[in-house]
mmCIF file of C-alpha atoms and ligand atoms in Angstrom:
data_model
loop_
_atom_site.group_PDB
_atom_site.id
_atom_site.type_symbol
_atom_site.label_atom_id
_atom_site.label_comp_id
_atom_site.label_asym_id
_atom_site.label_seq_id
_atom_site.Cartn_x
_atom_site.Cartn_y
_atom_site.Cartn_z
ATOM 1 C CA MET P 14 13.996 -2.744 -23.987
ATOM 2 C CA THR P 15 11.866 0.203 -23.050
ATOM 3 C CA GLU P 16 8.252 -0.607 -22.229
ATOM 4 C CA LYS P 17 5.467 1.770 -23.067
ATOM 5 C CA LEU P 18 3.362 2.671 -20.094
ATOM 6 C CA ALA P 19 0.233 4.659 -19.343
ATOM 7 C CA LEU P 20 -0.639 6.104 -15.937
ATOM 8 C CA VAL P 21 -4.235 6.046 -14.713
ATOM 9 C CA GLY P 22 -5.488 8.595 -12.089
ATOM 10 C CA ILE P 23 -3.446 11.844 -12.012
ATOM 11 C CA GLY P 24 -3.953 12.558 -8.337
ATOM 12 C CA LYS P 25 -1.745 12.984 -5.153
ATOM 13 C CA ILE P 26 0.411 9.929 -5.354
ATOM 14 C CA ALA P 27 0.668 9.980 -9.216
ATOM 15 C CA ARG P 28 2.271 13.509 -9.012
ATOM 16 C CA ASP P 29 4.307 12.959 -5.754
ATOM 17 C CA GLN P 30 5.771 9.604 -6.618
ATOM 18 C CA HIS P 31 4.783 7.830 -9.837
ATOM 19 C CA LEU P 32 5.615 10.506 -12.418
ATOM 20 C CA PRO P 33 9.222 11.203 -11.047
ATOM 21 C CA SER P 34 9.887 7.510 -10.690
ATOM 22 C CA ILE P 35 8.699 6.665 -14.195
ATOM 23 C CA TYR P 36 10.708 9.555 -15.782
ATOM 24 C CA ALA P 37 13.892 8.460 -13.890
ATOM 25 C CA ASN P 38 13.667 4.883 -15.143
ATOM 26 C CA PRO P 39 14.914 4.215 -18.722
ATOM 27 C CA ASP P 40 12.987 0.915 -18.711
ATOM 28 C CA TRP P 41 9.764 2.889 -18.961
ATOM 29 C CA SER P 42 8.477 5.464 -21.457
ATOM 30 C CA LEU P 43 5.328 7.307 -20.280
ATOM 31 C CA GLU P 44 3.127 7.435 -23.385
ATOM 32 C CA ALA P 45 -0.258 8.465 -22.017
ATOM 33 C CA ALA P 46 -2.301 9.588 -19.011
ATOM 34 C CA VAL P 47 -5.808 8.697 -18.203
ATOM 35 C CA SER P 48 -7.689 11.180 -16.032
ATOM 36 C CA ARG P 49 -11.165 12.669 -15.865
ATOM 37 C CA HIS P 50 -9.931 16.087 -14.691
ATOM 38 C CA ALA P 51 -6.181 16.470 -14.996
ATOM 39 C CA SER P 52 -3.437 16.067 -17.631
ATOM 40 C CA VAL P 53 0.341 15.555 -17.681
ATOM 41 C CA ASP P 54 2.413 17.970 -19.802
ATOM 42 C CA GLY P 55 3.759 16.560 -23.026
ATOM 43 C CA VAL P 56 1.929 13.304 -22.648
ATOM 44 C CA GLU P 57 -1.176 12.153 -24.647
ATOM 45 C CA HIS P 58 -4.363 12.443 -22.651
ATOM 46 C CA PHE P 59 -7.384 10.123 -22.466
ATOM 47 C CA GLU P 60 -10.423 10.694 -20.328
ATOM 48 C CA LYS P 61 -11.341 7.026 -20.394
ATOM 49 C CA LEU P 62 -9.324 3.911 -20.191
ATOM 50 C CA GLU P 63 -11.451 2.225 -22.896
ATOM 51 C CA ALA P 64 -10.375 4.913 -25.389
ATOM 52 C CA LEU P 65 -6.764 4.465 -24.627
ATOM 53 C CA LEU P 66 -6.831 0.642 -24.933
ATOM 54 C CA GLU P 67 -8.608 1.154 -28.306
ATOM 55 C CA ALA P 68 -6.345 3.834 -29.686
ATOM 56 C CA ARG P 69 -2.941 2.655 -28.325
ATOM 57 C CA PRO P 70 -2.462 -1.166 -28.677
ATOM 58 C CA ASP P 71 1.370 -0.424 -28.467
ATOM 59 C CA ILE P 72 1.053 0.533 -24.778
ATOM 60 C CA THR P 73 2.016 -2.634 -23.000
ATOM 61 C CA THR P 74 1.600 -1.591 -19.316
ATOM 62 C CA ILE P 75 -1.091 0.228 -17.358
ATOM 63 C CA SER P 76 -0.249 1.581 -13.933
ATOM 64 C CA LEU P 77 -3.258 2.368 -11.750
ATOM 65 C CA ALA P 78 -2.866 5.217 -9.237
ATOM 66 C CA ILE P 79 -6.628 5.511 -8.400
ATOM 67 C CA PRO P 80 -8.408 4.770 -5.107
ATOM 68 C CA PRO P 81 -9.293 1.066 -4.380
ATOM 69 C CA GLN P 82 -12.999 1.349 -5.081
ATOM 70 C CA PRO P 83 -12.841 1.771 -8.934
ATOM 71 C CA ARG P 84 -9.571 -0.298 -9.177
ATOM 72 C CA TYR P 85 -11.139 -3.745 -10.062
ATOM 73 C CA GLU P 86 -13.102 -2.295 -13.068
ATOM 74 C CA TYR P 87 -10.036 -0.546 -14.445
ATOM 75 C CA ALA P 88 -7.630 -3.454 -13.869
ATOM 76 C CA ALA P 89 -9.991 -6.037 -15.344
ATOM 77 C CA MET P 90 -10.448 -3.885 -18.516
ATOM 78 C CA ALA P 91 -6.730 -3.626 -19.024
ATOM 79 C CA LEU P 92 -5.992 -7.263 -18.281
ATOM 80 C CA LYS P 93 -8.708 -8.406 -20.747
ATOM 81 C CA ALA P 94 -7.050 -6.106 -23.328
ATOM 82 C CA GLY P 95 -3.768 -8.055 -22.809
ATOM 83 C CA ARG P 96 -1.899 -5.340 -20.870
ATOM 84 C CA HIS P 97 0.334 -5.741 -17.895
ATOM 85 C CA VAL P 98 -1.070 -4.094 -14.767
ATOM 86 C CA MET P 99 0.567 -2.440 -11.805
ATOM 87 C CA LEU P 100 -1.793 -1.812 -8.935
ATOM 88 C CA GLU P 101 -1.453 0.824 -6.112
ATOM 89 C CA LYS P 102 -1.936 -0.463 -2.624
ATOM 90 C CA PRO P 103 -4.383 -1.899 -1.587
ATOM 91 C CA PRO P 104 -4.771 -4.040 -4.714
ATOM 92 C CA GLY P 105 -8.524 -4.029 -4.456
ATOM 93 C CA GLN P 106 -11.379 -3.244 -2.118
ATOM 94 C CA SER P 107 -12.040 -6.942 -1.286
ATOM 95 C CA LEU P 108 -9.932 -10.197 -1.408
ATOM 96 C CA ALA P 109 -12.306 -11.708 -3.973
ATOM 97 C CA GLU P 110 -11.553 -8.910 -6.350
ATOM 98 C CA CYS P 111 -7.920 -9.473 -6.026
ATOM 99 C CA PHE P 112 -8.251 -13.185 -6.663
ATOM 100 C CA ALA P 113 -10.360 -12.385 -9.757
ATOM 101 C CA LEU P 114 -7.649 -10.065 -11.116
ATOM 102 C CA GLU P 115 -4.961 -12.563 -10.455
ATOM 103 C CA GLU P 116 -6.925 -15.156 -12.430
ATOM 104 C CA LEU P 117 -7.564 -12.670 -15.276
ATOM 105 C CA ALA P 118 -3.769 -11.950 -15.498
ATOM 106 C CA ARG P 119 -3.122 -15.692 -15.760
ATOM 107 C CA GLN P 120 -5.782 -16.201 -18.404
ATOM 108 C CA ASN P 121 -4.519 -13.394 -20.525
ATOM 109 C CA GLY P 122 -0.774 -14.304 -20.152
ATOM 110 C CA VAL P 123 0.240 -10.923 -18.661
ATOM 111 C CA THR P 124 1.914 -9.627 -15.574
ATOM 112 C CA ILE P 125 0.110 -8.290 -12.558
ATOM 113 C CA PHE P 126 1.926 -6.558 -9.655
ATOM 114 C CA ALA P 127 0.210 -5.721 -6.371
ATOM 115 C CA THR P 128 2.623 -3.013 -5.076
ATOM 116 C CA TRP P 129 3.352 -2.566 -1.391
ATOM 117 C CA HIS P 130 5.495 0.553 -1.493
ATOM 118 C CA SER P 131 6.484 0.404 2.262
ATOM 119 C CA ARG P 132 8.099 -3.020 1.645
ATOM 120 C CA TYR P 133 10.519 -1.157 -0.652
ATOM 121 C CA ALA P 134 11.680 1.276 2.021
ATOM 122 C CA ASP P 135 15.536 1.248 2.443
ATOM 123 C CA CYS P 136 15.728 -0.432 5.846
ATOM 124 C CA VAL P 137 13.166 -3.201 5.505
ATOM 125 C CA PRO P 138 15.501 -5.791 3.995
ATOM 126 C CA ASP P 139 18.061 -5.122 6.789
ATOM 127 C CA LEU P 140 15.375 -5.639 9.495
ATOM 128 C CA LYS P 141 14.159 -8.799 7.805
ATOM 129 C CA ALA P 142 17.733 -10.212 7.751
ATOM 130 C CA TRP P 143 18.324 -9.250 11.295
ATOM 131 C CA LEU P 144 15.088 -10.830 12.548
ATOM 132 C CA ALA P 145 15.623 -14.090 10.572
ATOM 133 C CA GLU P 146 18.563 -14.939 12.960
ATOM 134 C CA ARG P 147 16.670 -14.276 16.183
ATOM 135 C CA THR P 148 13.595 -15.438 18.114
ATOM 136 C CA LEU P 149 10.808 -12.870 18.337
ATOM 137 C CA LYS P 150 9.528 -11.780 21.808
ATOM 138 C CA ASN P 151 7.511 -8.628 21.218
ATOM 139 C CA LEU P 152 6.629 -6.642 18.171
ATOM 140 C CA ALA P 153 4.610 -3.338 18.452
ATOM 141 C CA ILE P 154 3.548 -1.310 15.451
ATOM 142 C CA THR P 155 2.633 2.293 16.058
ATOM 143 C CA TRP P 156 1.333 4.061 12.935
ATOM 144 C CA LYS P 157 -0.212 7.378 13.981
ATOM 145 C CA GLU P 158 -0.717 10.271 11.590
ATOM 146 C CA ASP P 159 -2.869 13.347 10.903
ATOM 147 C CA VAL P 160 -5.493 12.415 8.329
ATOM 148 C CA ARG P 161 -6.145 16.160 7.558
ATOM 149 C CA ARG P 162 -2.440 16.619 6.658
ATOM 150 C CA TRP P 163 -1.932 13.453 4.472
ATOM 151 C CA HIS P 164 -5.420 13.068 2.911
ATOM 152 C CA PRO P 165 -6.856 16.524 2.603
ATOM 153 C CA GLY P 166 -10.388 16.460 1.262
ATOM 154 C CA GLN P 167 -10.126 12.784 0.204
ATOM 155 C CA GLU P 168 -13.691 11.581 0.736
ATOM 156 C CA TRP P 169 -13.088 8.058 -0.738
ATOM 157 C CA ILE P 170 -11.085 6.979 2.313
ATOM 158 C CA TRP P 171 -14.294 7.368 4.422
ATOM 159 C CA GLU P 172 -16.410 5.365 1.980
ATOM 160 C CA PRO P 173 -16.894 1.579 1.977
ATOM 161 C CA GLY P 174 -13.811 0.012 0.346
ATOM 162 C CA GLY P 175 -11.639 3.009 1.237
ATOM 163 C CA MET P 176 -10.494 1.292 4.493
ATOM 164 C CA GLY P 177 -10.200 4.373 6.680
ATOM 165 C CA VAL P 178 -7.161 4.293 8.935
ATOM 166 C CA PHE P 179 -6.118 0.932 7.271
ATOM 167 C CA ASP P 180 -5.131 3.005 4.154
ATOM 168 C CA PRO P 181 -1.873 3.843 5.939
ATOM 169 C CA GLY P 182 -2.115 0.976 8.388
ATOM 170 C CA ILE P 183 -1.857 -1.627 5.597
ATOM 171 C CA ASN P 184 1.611 -0.129 4.876
ATOM 172 C CA ALA P 185 2.761 -1.227 8.294
ATOM 173 C CA LEU P 186 1.116 -4.633 7.754
ATOM 174 C CA SER P 187 2.905 -4.939 4.462
ATOM 175 C CA ILE P 188 6.218 -4.563 6.329
ATOM 176 C CA LEU P 189 5.101 -6.957 9.035
ATOM 177 C CA THR P 190 4.238 -9.697 6.527
ATOM 178 C CA GLU P 191 7.497 -9.099 4.627
ATOM 179 C CA ILE P 192 9.894 -9.257 7.669
ATOM 180 C CA MET P 193 8.227 -12.048 9.589
ATOM 181 C CA PRO P 194 9.896 -15.518 8.889
ATOM 182 C CA TYR P 195 6.473 -17.259 9.214
ATOM 183 C CA ARG P 196 2.738 -16.306 9.238
ATOM 184 C CA VAL P 197 0.960 -14.816 12.195
ATOM 185 C CA HIS P 198 -2.802 -14.242 12.365
ATOM 186 C CA LEU P 199 -5.124 -11.672 13.777
ATOM 187 C CA ARG P 200 -6.610 -12.639 17.117
ATOM 188 C CA GLU P 201 -8.637 -9.637 18.102
ATOM 189 C CA ALA P 202 -9.293 -6.019 17.025
ATOM 190 C CA THR P 203 -11.059 -2.896 18.142
ATOM 191 C CA LEU P 204 -12.123 -0.379 15.476
ATOM 192 C CA GLU P 205 -13.203 3.174 16.172
ATOM 193 C CA PHE P 206 -15.622 4.630 13.683
ATOM 194 C CA PRO P 207 -16.581 8.304 13.630
ATOM 195 C CA GLU P 208 -20.368 8.323 14.066
ATOM 196 C CA ASN P 209 -20.793 9.989 10.577
ATOM 197 C CA ARG P 210 -18.343 7.847 8.626
ATOM 198 C CA ALA P 211 -18.320 4.309 7.092
ATOM 199 C CA THR P 212 -14.545 3.518 7.765
ATOM 200 C CA PRO P 213 -12.537 3.579 11.010
ATOM 201 C CA ILE P 214 -10.378 6.417 12.280
ATOM 202 C CA ALA P 215 -8.418 4.204 14.694
ATOM 203 C CA ALA P 216 -7.676 0.484 15.088
ATOM 204 C CA HIS P 217 -6.047 -1.624 17.832
ATOM 205 C CA LEU P 218 -4.929 -5.092 16.711
ATOM 206 C CA ALA P 219 -3.458 -8.164 18.481
ATOM 207 C CA PHE P 220 -1.971 -11.092 16.652
ATOM 208 C CA THR P 221 -1.323 -14.672 17.570
ATOM 209 C CA ASP P 222 2.260 -16.010 16.884
ATOM 210 C CA PRO P 223 1.904 -19.738 16.344
ATOM 211 C CA GLN P 224 5.591 -20.362 16.381
ATOM 212 C CA ALA P 225 7.301 -18.365 19.193
ATOM 213 C CA GLY P 226 4.170 -17.297 21.119
ATOM 214 C CA SER P 227 5.382 -13.684 20.982
ATOM 215 C CA GLU P 228 3.229 -10.597 21.658
ATOM 216 C CA LEU P 229 2.425 -8.773 18.423
ATOM 217 C CA THR P 230 0.221 -5.552 18.445
ATOM 218 C CA ALA P 231 -0.588 -2.638 16.139
ATOM 219 C CA GLU P 232 -1.981 0.791 17.003
ATOM 220 C CA PHE P 233 -3.295 2.794 14.049
ATOM 221 C CA ASP P 234 -4.655 6.328 14.663
ATOM 222 C CA TRP P 235 -5.465 9.135 12.202
ATOM 223 C CA ARG P 236 -5.915 11.808 14.933
ATOM 224 C CA GLN P 237 -2.221 12.457 15.742
ATOM 225 C CA GLU P 238 -1.262 16.102 15.382
ATOM 226 C CA GLY P 239 2.324 17.256 15.804
ATOM 227 C CA PRO P 240 5.099 14.728 15.235
ATOM 228 C CA GLN P 241 3.918 11.701 13.192
ATOM 229 C CA THR P 242 4.800 8.170 14.130
ATOM 230 C CA TRP P 243 5.419 5.281 11.728
ATOM 231 C CA ASP P 244 7.467 2.906 13.899
ATOM 232 C CA ILE P 245 7.912 -0.808 14.479
ATOM 233 C CA LEU P 246 9.550 -1.836 17.723
ATOM 234 C CA ILE P 247 10.894 -5.408 18.071
ATOM 235 C CA GLU P 248 12.305 -7.297 21.015
ATOM 236 C CA THR P 249 14.037 -10.624 20.466
ATOM 237 C CA ASP P 250 16.131 -13.167 22.384
ATOM 238 C CA ARG P 251 19.246 -11.273 21.194
ATOM 239 C CA GLY P 252 18.528 -7.608 21.183
ATOM 240 C CA SER P 253 15.964 -5.038 19.976
ATOM 241 C CA ALA P 254 15.239 -3.028 16.861
ATOM 242 C CA ARG P 255 13.257 0.088 15.990
ATOM 243 C CA LEU P 256 12.243 0.715 12.353
ATOM 244 C CA SER P 257 10.978 4.229 12.065
ATOM 245 C CA HIS P 258 10.045 6.925 9.534
ATOM 246 C CA GLY P 259 7.984 4.190 7.677
ATOM 247 C CA GLY P 260 11.162 2.034 7.086
ATOM 248 C CA GLU P 261 13.747 4.697 6.245
ATOM 249 C CA ARG P 262 15.593 4.516 9.562
ATOM 250 C CA LEU P 263 16.847 1.491 11.577
ATOM 251 C CA GLU P 264 18.156 1.414 15.068
ATOM 252 C CA ILE P 265 19.497 -1.839 16.650
ATOM 253 C CA ASP P 266 19.978 -1.930 20.471
ATOM 254 C CA GLY P 267 19.562 1.761 20.529
ATOM 255 C CA GLU P 268 22.235 2.582 17.961
ATOM 256 C CA LEU P 269 21.406 4.092 14.608
ATOM 257 C CA VAL P 270 22.610 1.470 12.008
ATOM 258 C CA LYS P 271 21.100 2.895 8.851
ATOM 259 C CA GLN P 272 19.522 6.173 7.705
ATOM 260 C CA GLY P 273 18.074 5.693 4.245
ATOM 261 C CA ALA P 274 16.175 7.938 1.851
ATOM 262 C CA ASN P 275 12.918 7.612 -0.047
ATOM 263 C CA HIS P 276 13.385 5.199 -3.001
ATOM 264 C CA GLU P 277 10.147 3.217 -2.614
ATOM 265 C CA TYR P 278 8.498 4.049 -5.970
ATOM 266 C CA SER P 279 11.668 3.937 -7.979
ATOM 267 C CA ASN P 280 12.141 0.414 -6.542
ATOM 268 C CA LEU P 281 8.503 -0.502 -7.414
ATOM 269 C CA TYR P 282 8.993 0.538 -11.098
ATOM 270 C CA ALA P 283 12.277 -1.406 -11.277
ATOM 271 C CA ARG P 284 10.458 -4.433 -9.903
ATOM 272 C CA MET P 285 7.641 -4.043 -12.357
ATOM 273 C CA ALA P 286 10.148 -3.914 -15.198
ATOM 274 C CA SER P 287 11.861 -7.149 -14.021
ATOM 275 C CA LEU P 288 8.457 -8.884 -13.614
ATOM 276 C CA VAL P 289 7.425 -7.929 -17.128
ATOM 277 C CA ARG P 290 10.772 -9.017 -18.573
ATOM 278 C CA ALA P 291 10.471 -12.475 -16.804
ATOM 279 C CA GLY P 292 6.784 -12.888 -17.664
ATOM 280 C CA GLU P 293 5.972 -13.243 -13.952
ATOM 281 C CA SER P 294 3.446 -11.769 -11.488
ATOM 282 C CA ASP P 295 3.624 -10.751 -7.845
ATOM 283 C CA MET P 296 0.287 -10.663 -6.076
ATOM 284 C CA ASP P 297 0.964 -11.213 -2.381
ATOM 285 C CA LEU P 298 -2.312 -10.546 -0.599
ATOM 286 C CA SER P 299 -1.084 -11.257 3.003
ATOM 287 C CA PRO P 300 -1.382 -7.562 4.270
ATOM 288 C CA MET P 301 -4.863 -7.363 2.851
ATOM 289 C CA ILE P 302 -5.824 -10.624 4.699
ATOM 290 C CA HIS P 303 -4.997 -8.984 8.066
ATOM 291 C CA VAL P 304 -7.197 -5.900 7.161
ATOM 292 C CA CYS P 305 -10.115 -8.005 6.035
ATOM 293 C CA ASP P 306 -9.790 -10.094 9.259
ATOM 294 C CA ALA P 307 -9.815 -6.918 11.304
ATOM 295 C CA PHE P 308 -13.163 -5.947 9.677
ATOM 296 C CA SER P 309 -14.395 -9.446 10.342
ATOM 297 C CA LEU P 310 -13.177 -9.806 13.998
ATOM 298 C CA GLY P 311 -13.144 -6.180 15.059
ATOM 299 C CA ARG P 312 -15.272 -4.909 17.895
ATOM 300 C CA ARG P 313 -16.848 -1.691 16.660
ATOM 301 C CA LEU P 314 -16.736 1.481 18.809
ATOM 302 C CA ILE P 315 -18.465 4.786 17.742
ATOM 303 C CA THR P 316 -16.467 7.927 18.300
ATOM 304 C CA ASP P 317 -16.731 11.698 17.581
ATOM 305 C CA PRO P 318 -17.956 12.771 14.131
ATOM 306 C CA PHE P 319 -15.113 13.642 11.628
ATOM 307 C CA GLU P 320 -15.067 16.605 9.122
ATOM 308 C CA PHE P 321 -12.011 17.756 7.153
HETATM 309 P P1 NAP K 421 -6.470 10.823 -4.899
HETATM 310 O O1 NAP K 421 -5.531 11.807 -5.200
HETATM 311 O O2 NAP K 421 -7.658 11.103 -4.127
HETATM 312 O O3 NAP K 421 -6.998 10.177 -6.229
HETATM 313 C C1 NAP K 421 -6.155 9.741 -7.326
HETATM 314 C C2 NAP K 421 -6.867 9.908 -8.615
HETATM 315 O O4 NAP K 421 -7.701 8.855 -8.824
HETATM 316 C C3 NAP K 421 -7.763 11.132 -8.714
HETATM 317 O O5 NAP K 421 -6.971 12.290 -9.127
HETATM 318 C C4 NAP K 421 -8.726 10.734 -9.793
HETATM 319 O O6 NAP K 421 -8.213 11.106 -11.064
HETATM 320 C C5 NAP K 421 -8.905 9.212 -9.682
HETATM 321 N N1 NAP K 421 -10.098 8.832 -9.120
HETATM 322 C C6 NAP K 421 -10.654 9.208 -7.899
HETATM 323 N N2 NAP K 421 -11.794 8.615 -7.738
HETATM 324 C C7 NAP K 421 -12.084 7.896 -8.845
HETATM 325 C C8 NAP K 421 -13.132 7.113 -9.311
HETATM 326 N N3 NAP K 421 -14.183 6.825 -8.568
HETATM 327 N N4 NAP K 421 -13.062 6.569 -10.507
HETATM 328 C C9 NAP K 421 -11.961 6.800 -11.295
HETATM 329 N N5 NAP K 421 -10.865 7.487 -10.973
HETATM 330 C C10 NAP K 421 -10.945 8.088 -9.695
HETATM 331 O O7 NAP K 421 -5.770 9.579 -4.275
HETATM 332 P P2 NAP K 421 -4.233 9.285 -3.935
HETATM 333 O O8 NAP K 421 -3.841 9.802 -2.649
HETATM 334 O O9 NAP K 421 -3.398 9.606 -5.210
HETATM 335 O O10 NAP K 421 -4.332 7.653 -3.750
HETATM 336 C C11 NAP K 421 -4.544 6.751 -4.852
HETATM 337 C C12 NAP K 421 -4.076 5.404 -4.374
HETATM 338 O O11 NAP K 421 -2.689 5.492 -4.033
HETATM 339 C C13 NAP K 421 -4.777 4.880 -3.098
HETATM 340 O O12 NAP K 421 -5.050 3.541 -3.288
HETATM 341 C C14 NAP K 421 -3.815 5.145 -1.992
HETATM 342 O O13 NAP K 421 -3.853 4.281 -0.935
HETATM 343 C C15 NAP K 421 -2.433 4.964 -2.671
HETATM 344 N N6 NAP K 421 -1.394 5.721 -2.047
HETATM 345 C C16 NAP K 421 -1.490 7.074 -1.745
HETATM 346 C C17 NAP K 421 -0.496 7.721 -1.097
HETATM 347 C C18 NAP K 421 -0.591 9.138 -0.716
HETATM 348 O O14 NAP K 421 0.342 9.731 -0.032
HETATM 349 N N7 NAP K 421 -1.601 9.913 -1.092
HETATM 350 C C19 NAP K 421 0.640 7.053 -0.832
HETATM 351 C C20 NAP K 421 0.840 5.703 -1.221
HETATM 352 C C21 NAP K 421 -0.203 5.092 -1.802
HETATM 353 P P3 NAP K 421 -9.126 11.913 -12.063
HETATM 354 O O15 NAP K 421 -10.228 12.547 -11.274
HETATM 355 O O16 NAP K 421 -8.174 12.916 -12.646
HETATM 356 O O17 NAP K 421 -9.655 10.945 -13.012
#
């Protein structure tokens, strides 16, 4: 059965990924858009979510493509109105907000899905299966990109709750927490804050591996011009792997074994449809725990001011 859906926040990711993925999936019918400034051709428009919930009780599912800061308020309103909710990453601006949303979904008998789009990159399941049969020795994440290129003019990323460089970095942590056969935890972190900003522009993380005692590190940096790097390098007792292009490409022992394409958001909407059908939720907060631990444990360094 086709589920009626409304998309909230018609910004960059809504246009780049959500709209094409919804239109391509016959499980979903886009019935309305909620936006303070934009609209979607041929789709009913609401400026406020309250008005949509009042006018369209037939819309079962609300997908939120807004920044993390207003997300709790919007999600709580939709859940209390008995609608299923799909959350962009990160699922909130704090862990407590996420726990509260999970509880509201339970109380109202609806689905909540904390999406982690990078987990749905083509090569992530292959890497997970490969690692499951080996003992980890080293894992190094390098996620370095140019913030001016990927987030032009987005001031919310520099505000409290916007997470700064962890906005892309949490994508790497969502892959880490997906492929690891057991939990690791953050041991130490250094965070570099521009002197005029509330969130970090770079982060250096080291994790403790309680099982194999391996070395796990992550380097996030938003100041990389030229070629962009979204790589995870893994060494094990039986060979090495490199996941690159954010999860689209996998090399094993230096040989290319898979070159995928970008299906992340179509996979997310397929997963949401199956959760709704099954009456289940998926609210894994493990990537968010590492980010919150980094803010808790991180040594703070002040660096050059940042302007777009
Ligand atoms: P964006 O373009 O800056 O904002 C998305 C939309 O959210 C805006 O167009 C705006 O819609 C609405 N919005 C902004 N501030 C709001 C507020 N205070 N209250 C209510 N609505 C507000 O951001 P984005 O890049 O699409 O990112 C949105 C989310 O998707 C973030 O959590 C981000 O991490 C995630 N994401 C982004 C990307 C990417 O490549 N950009 C990739 C993957 C995931 P209106 O003004 O029209 O109401």
